[in-house]
mmCIF file of C-alpha atoms in Angstrom:
data_model
loop_
_atom_site.group_PDB
_atom_site.id
_atom_site.type_symbol
_atom_site.label_atom_id
_atom_site.label_comp_id
_atom_site.label_asym_id
_atom_site.label_seq_id
_atom_site.Cartn_x
_atom_site.Cartn_y
_atom_site.Cartn_z
ATOM 1 C CA MET A 1 -89.006 -51.115 59.790
ATOM 2 C CA LYS A 2 -90.580 -51.519 63.947
ATOM 3 C CA ARG A 3 -89.235 -55.046 65.062
ATOM 4 C CA ARG A 4 -91.333 -57.362 65.649
ATOM 5 C CA LEU A 5 -91.718 -60.258 68.368
ATOM 6 C CA VAL A 6 -94.219 -63.128 68.415
ATOM 7 C CA VAL A 7 -94.689 -64.604 71.060
ATOM 8 C CA GLY A 8 -96.539 -67.896 71.720
ATOM 9 C CA ILE A 9 -97.914 -68.971 75.535
ATOM 10 C CA SER A 10 -98.745 -72.291 75.500
ATOM 11 C CA GLY A 11 -99.954 -74.640 78.609
ATOM 12 C CA ALA A 12 -97.328 -75.240 80.611
ATOM 13 C CA THR A 13 -96.335 -73.706 83.920
ATOM 14 C CA GLY A 14 -94.950 -71.322 84.097
ATOM 15 C CA ILE A 15 -96.353 -68.357 82.099
ATOM 16 C CA ALA A 16 -94.639 -65.703 84.412
ATOM 17 C CA TYR A 17 -92.074 -65.963 81.575
ATOM 18 C CA GLY A 18 -94.888 -64.666 79.575
ATOM 19 C CA VAL A 19 -96.328 -62.287 80.379
ATOM 20 C CA GLN A 20 -92.287 -60.938 81.502
ATOM 21 C CA VAL A 21 -91.152 -60.973 78.549
ATOM 22 C CA LEU A 22 -93.851 -59.199 76.931
ATOM 23 C CA ARG A 23 -93.836 -56.464 79.414
ATOM 24 C CA PHE A 24 -89.317 -56.449 78.776
ATOM 25 C CA ALA A 25 -90.868 -56.507 75.050
ATOM 26 C CA ARG A 26 -92.305 -53.285 75.119
ATOM 27 C CA ALA A 27 -89.875 -51.278 77.460
ATOM 28 C CA ALA A 28 -87.939 -51.988 74.586
ATOM 29 C CA GLY A 29 -89.763 -50.375 71.679
ATOM 30 C CA ILE A 30 -90.646 -53.898 70.181
ATOM 31 C CA GLU A 31 -93.879 -55.078 68.629
ATOM 32 C CA THR A 32 -95.351 -57.955 69.857
ATOM 33 C CA HIS A 33 -97.766 -60.075 68.410
ATOM 34 C CA LEU A 34 -99.245 -62.997 71.009
ATOM 35 C CA VAL A 35 -101.116 -66.112 70.862
ATOM 36 C CA VAL A 36 -102.546 -67.666 73.565
ATOM 37 C CA THR A 37 -103.964 -71.602 74.004
ATOM 38 C CA PRO A 38 -106.370 -72.399 75.330
ATOM 39 C CA ALA A 39 -104.176 -74.547 77.828
ATOM 40 C CA ALA A 40 -102.243 -71.500 78.184
ATOM 41 C CA GLN A 41 -106.071 -69.707 79.269
ATOM 42 C CA GLN A 42 -106.275 -71.725 82.142
ATOM 43 C CA THR A 43 -102.265 -72.351 83.692
ATOM 44 C CA ARG A 44 -103.577 -67.864 83.682
ATOM 45 C CA SER A 45 -106.503 -68.818 85.684
ATOM 46 C CA TYR A 46 -104.131 -70.978 87.934
ATOM 47 C CA GLU A 47 -101.195 -68.832 88.418
ATOM 48 C CA THR A 48 -102.141 -64.754 87.947
ATOM 49 C CA ALA A 49 -104.937 -63.170 88.685
ATOM 50 C CA LEU A 50 -104.305 -61.859 85.279
ATOM 51 C CA SER A 51 -108.176 -61.727 83.605
ATOM 52 C CA ALA A 52 -107.398 -62.430 79.519
ATOM 53 C CA ARG A 53 -108.006 -59.357 78.754
ATOM 54 C CA GLU A 54 -105.466 -58.240 81.232
ATOM 55 C CA LEU A 55 -102.793 -60.576 79.082
ATOM 56 C CA GLN A 56 -104.021 -59.765 75.869
ATOM 57 C CA THR A 57 -103.958 -55.634 77.169
ATOM 58 C CA LEU A 58 -100.081 -56.700 77.277
ATOM 59 C CA ALA A 59 -99.285 -57.544 73.989
ATOM 60 C CA ASP A 60 -99.892 -54.614 70.019
ATOM 61 C CA VAL A 61 -101.341 -57.561 68.502
ATOM 62 C CA THR A 62 -103.708 -60.130 69.723
ATOM 63 C CA ASN A 63 -103.884 -63.433 67.765
ATOM 64 C CA LYS A 64 -106.723 -66.647 68.633
ATOM 65 C CA PRO A 65 -105.516 -69.721 68.280
ATOM 66 C CA ALA A 66 -107.817 -70.631 65.601
ATOM 67 C CA GLU A 67 -106.777 -67.734 63.520
ATOM 68 C CA VAL A 68 -104.264 -70.108 60.741
ATOM 69 C CA GLY A 69 -104.477 -67.340 57.850
ATOM 70 C CA ALA A 70 -103.395 -64.540 61.165
ATOM 71 C CA ALA A 71 -100.145 -62.446 59.232
ATOM 72 C CA ILE A 72 -97.997 -64.649 61.721
ATOM 73 C CA ALA A 73 -98.797 -67.105 60.254
ATOM 74 C CA SER A 74 -97.150 -66.147 56.788
ATOM 75 C CA GLY A 75 -93.878 -65.800 56.006
ATOM 76 C CA SER A 76 -94.328 -62.887 54.301
ATOM 77 C CA PHE A 77 -94.550 -60.704 57.927
ATOM 78 C CA ARG A 78 -90.980 -59.975 58.743
ATOM 79 C CA THR A 79 -90.379 -60.548 62.332
ATOM 80 C CA THR A 80 -87.165 -60.829 64.073
ATOM 81 C CA GLY A 81 -88.290 -64.510 65.162
ATOM 82 C CA MET A 82 -90.297 -66.073 67.875
ATOM 83 C CA ILE A 83 -90.342 -66.834 71.222
ATOM 84 C CA VAL A 84 -93.172 -69.431 73.327
ATOM 85 C CA ALA A 85 -92.773 -68.703 76.639
ATOM 86 C CA PRO A 86 -93.521 -71.233 78.476
ATOM 87 C CA CYS A 87 -93.879 -74.385 75.718
ATOM 88 C CA SER A 88 -95.523 -77.049 76.761
ATOM 89 C CA VAL A 89 -94.000 -81.277 75.237
ATOM 90 C CA ARG A 90 -97.168 -81.286 73.608
ATOM 91 C CA THR A 91 -96.254 -77.305 72.011
ATOM 92 C CA LEU A 92 -92.759 -78.810 71.660
ATOM 93 C CA GLY A 93 -94.048 -82.290 69.650
ATOM 94 C CA ALA A 94 -96.261 -80.438 67.144
ATOM 95 C CA ILE A 95 -93.379 -78.416 66.066
ATOM 96 C CA ALA A 96 -91.104 -80.646 65.956
ATOM 97 C CA HIS A 97 -93.301 -82.495 63.300
ATOM 98 C CA GLY A 98 -94.042 -79.189 61.574
ATOM 99 C CA LEU A 99 -97.883 -80.246 61.946
ATOM 100 C CA GLY A 100 -98.713 -75.984 62.344
ATOM 101 C CA ASP A 101 -102.478 -77.250 63.601
ATOM 102 C CA ASN A 102 -102.934 -73.793 64.952
ATOM 103 C CA ALA A 103 -101.887 -70.784 64.635
ATOM 104 C CA LEU A 104 -99.024 -71.424 67.245
ATOM 105 C CA THR A 105 -97.663 -73.722 66.138
ATOM 106 C CA ARG A 106 -97.920 -72.514 62.525
ATOM 107 C CA ALA A 107 -96.143 -69.481 63.618
ATOM 108 C CA ALA A 108 -93.120 -71.682 64.780
ATOM 109 C CA ASP A 109 -93.491 -73.650 61.856
ATOM 110 C CA VAL A 110 -93.243 -70.546 59.920
ATOM 111 C CA THR A 111 -89.936 -68.923 61.723
ATOM 112 C CA LEU A 112 -87.330 -71.778 61.117
ATOM 113 C CA LYS A 113 -88.808 -72.103 57.848
ATOM 114 C CA GLU A 114 -87.951 -68.695 57.149
ATOM 115 C CA ARG A 115 -84.731 -69.329 58.950
ATOM 116 C CA ARG A 116 -84.910 -67.377 61.749
ATOM 117 C CA ARG A 117 -84.615 -67.453 64.937
ATOM 118 C CA LEU A 118 -87.154 -69.922 67.705
ATOM 119 C CA VAL A 119 -86.618 -69.766 70.675
ATOM 120 C CA LEU A 120 -88.770 -72.603 73.139
ATOM 121 C CA LEU A 121 -88.559 -72.514 77.277
ATOM 122 C CA VAL A 122 -89.805 -75.963 77.281
ATOM 123 C CA ARG A 123 -91.116 -76.435 80.947
ATOM 124 C CA GLU A 124 -91.039 -79.977 81.127
ATOM 125 C CA THR A 125 -89.321 -82.309 84.353
ATOM 126 C CA PRO A 126 -88.391 -85.612 84.061
ATOM 127 C CA LEU A 127 -87.996 -85.748 79.845
ATOM 128 C CA THR A 128 -89.442 -88.992 78.380
ATOM 129 C CA LEU A 129 -87.327 -89.929 75.422
ATOM 130 C CA ALA A 130 -89.855 -88.595 73.256
ATOM 131 C CA HIS A 131 -89.190 -85.217 75.152
ATOM 132 C CA LEU A 132 -85.938 -85.418 74.446
ATOM 133 C CA ARG A 133 -86.113 -86.197 70.552
ATOM 134 C CA ALA A 134 -88.306 -83.348 70.297
ATOM 135 C CA MET A 135 -85.732 -81.087 71.017
ATOM 136 C CA THR A 136 -83.532 -82.857 68.796
ATOM 137 C CA ALA A 137 -84.822 -82.352 65.940
ATOM 138 C CA VAL A 138 -85.983 -78.168 67.288
ATOM 139 C CA THR A 139 -82.163 -78.079 67.659
ATOM 140 C CA GLU A 140 -81.761 -79.755 63.895
ATOM 141 C CA MET A 141 -84.043 -77.367 62.124
ATOM 142 C CA GLY A 142 -82.288 -74.071 63.898
ATOM 143 C CA GLY A 143 -84.892 -73.360 66.767
ATOM 144 C CA ILE A 144 -83.024 -72.798 70.748
ATOM 145 C CA VAL A 145 -84.075 -74.790 73.415
ATOM 146 C CA MET A 146 -84.035 -73.502 76.209
ATOM 147 C CA PRO A 147 -85.722 -74.554 79.441
ATOM 148 C CA PRO A 148 -86.044 -71.752 82.029
ATOM 149 C CA VAL A 149 -82.939 -72.911 84.471
ATOM 150 C CA PRO A 150 -82.831 -70.549 87.280
ATOM 151 C CA ALA A 151 -79.899 -69.737 87.510
ATOM 152 C CA PHE A 152 -78.656 -68.619 91.287
ATOM 153 C CA TYR A 153 -75.443 -66.546 91.204
ATOM 154 C CA PRO A 154 -76.913 -63.138 91.063
ATOM 155 C CA ARG A 155 -78.571 -64.910 94.607
ATOM 156 C CA PRO A 156 -82.317 -63.885 93.991
ATOM 157 C CA ASP A 157 -84.401 -62.797 96.550
ATOM 158 C CA SER A 158 -88.157 -63.859 94.618
ATOM 159 C CA ILE A 159 -89.928 -66.112 91.988
ATOM 160 C CA ASP A 160 -89.995 -62.442 89.826
ATOM 161 C CA GLU A 161 -86.292 -61.934 90.643
ATOM 162 C CA ILE A 162 -85.755 -65.599 88.819
ATOM 163 C CA VAL A 163 -87.780 -65.315 85.659
ATOM 164 C CA HIS A 164 -86.642 -61.584 85.129
ATOM 165 C CA HIS A 165 -83.306 -62.411 84.750
ATOM 166 C CA THR A 166 -84.625 -66.387 82.546
ATOM 167 C CA VAL A 167 -86.101 -63.988 80.182
ATOM 168 C CA ALA A 168 -83.802 -60.757 79.645
ATOM 169 C CA ARG A 169 -81.370 -63.960 79.162
ATOM 170 C CA ALA A 170 -84.344 -65.490 76.643
ATOM 171 C CA LEU A 171 -84.007 -62.139 75.312
ATOM 172 C CA ASP A 172 -80.434 -61.845 74.879
ATOM 173 C CA LEU A 173 -80.578 -64.385 72.062
ATOM 174 C CA PHE A 174 -82.982 -61.637 69.877
ATOM 175 C CA ASP A 175 -80.471 -58.868 70.901
ATOM 176 C CA ILE A 176 -82.827 -57.544 73.078
ATOM 177 C CA ASP A 177 -80.798 -55.748 75.890
ATOM 178 C CA VAL A 178 -82.637 -55.934 79.471
ATOM 179 C CA PRO A 179 -80.803 -53.135 80.818
ATOM 180 C CA GLY A 180 -79.912 -54.160 84.752
ATOM 181 C CA THR A 181 -79.466 -57.673 84.372
ATOM 182 C CA PRO A 182 -76.584 -59.515 85.809
ATOM 183 C CA ARG A 183 -74.349 -60.853 84.464
ATOM 184 C CA TRP A 184 -71.071 -63.235 85.572
ATOM 185 C CA GLY A 185 -68.199 -61.383 84.403
ATOM 186 C CA GLY A 186 -64.724 -63.374 83.392
ATOM 187 C CA ASP A 187 -62.274 -61.054 85.543
ATOM 188 C CA SER A 188 -65.054 -60.736 88.121
ATOM 189 C CA ALA A 189 -64.139 -61.302 91.693
ATOM 190 C CA VAL A 190 -65.908 -64.687 93.284
ATOM 191 C CA PRO A 191 -69.025 -63.247 95.147
ATOM 192 C CA GLU A 192 -69.059 -63.922 99.156
ATOM 193 C CA PRO A 193 -70.658 -67.323 100.124
ATOM 194 C CA SER A 194 -74.903 -66.528 100.677
ATOM 195 C CA PRO A 195 -75.388 -66.765 104.284
ATOM 196 C CA LEU A 196 -76.878 -70.367 103.494
ATOM 197 C CA VAL A 197 -74.175 -72.048 102.568
ATOM 198 C CA SER A 198 -71.697 -69.815 104.966
ATOM 199 C CA ARG A 199 -73.617 -71.814 108.004
ATOM 200 C CA ASN A 200 -73.986 -74.836 105.964
ATOM 201 C CA ASN A 201 -70.082 -75.068 105.916
ATOM 202 C CA SER A 202 -69.554 -74.279 109.395
ATOM 203 C CA LEU A 203 -72.415 -77.419 109.811
ATOM 204 C CA ARG A 204 -70.029 -79.126 108.443
ATOM 205 C CA LYS A 205 -66.403 -78.607 109.915
ATOM 206 C CA ALA A 206 -68.345 -78.460 112.964
ATOM 207 C CA SER A 207 -69.102 -82.651 112.135
ATOM 208 C CA ARG A 208 -65.971 -83.609 111.169
#
């Protein structure tokens, strides 16, 4: 059976994460089933030049948010798991409380009940106690909360590089390999300081 990944995109800033998930999954030969919330469509128009149709073409199958009877909303529909990228706190809360009020949250609920991998790239800061409790609830149910915190050791030169690295690390959680992903080895030499770090160190020494 071809591997399938459910991809949810909800209405938090950072739709680039969801777009990159779809592109990397396709390159890896993974069949993607996409659901995009209305709020995420608004974010798409703010943050990208993609049309709704262009976004759909990045997935193998697209489901409307109102389609709570879609295949992804059934436990008998076998998948590798589900990733929500980005995941708004509204979607986080709905998943944490098992609301299943649209195709995205219902698919996430199914993923949890079938004991499959669920990864949420929650995009919010600062966090309230309600957010933290929702994250705890999802974690206790077996989900993984992975805020897209950028890594700087690869010394990214662009936002695209930051997004690519974060998404590749998220896909690692599904055993989906993205070739060329920078990885830190335990026996690797410590990289030379970046020009900015070197300059700041020189300034500190000069001020002593």
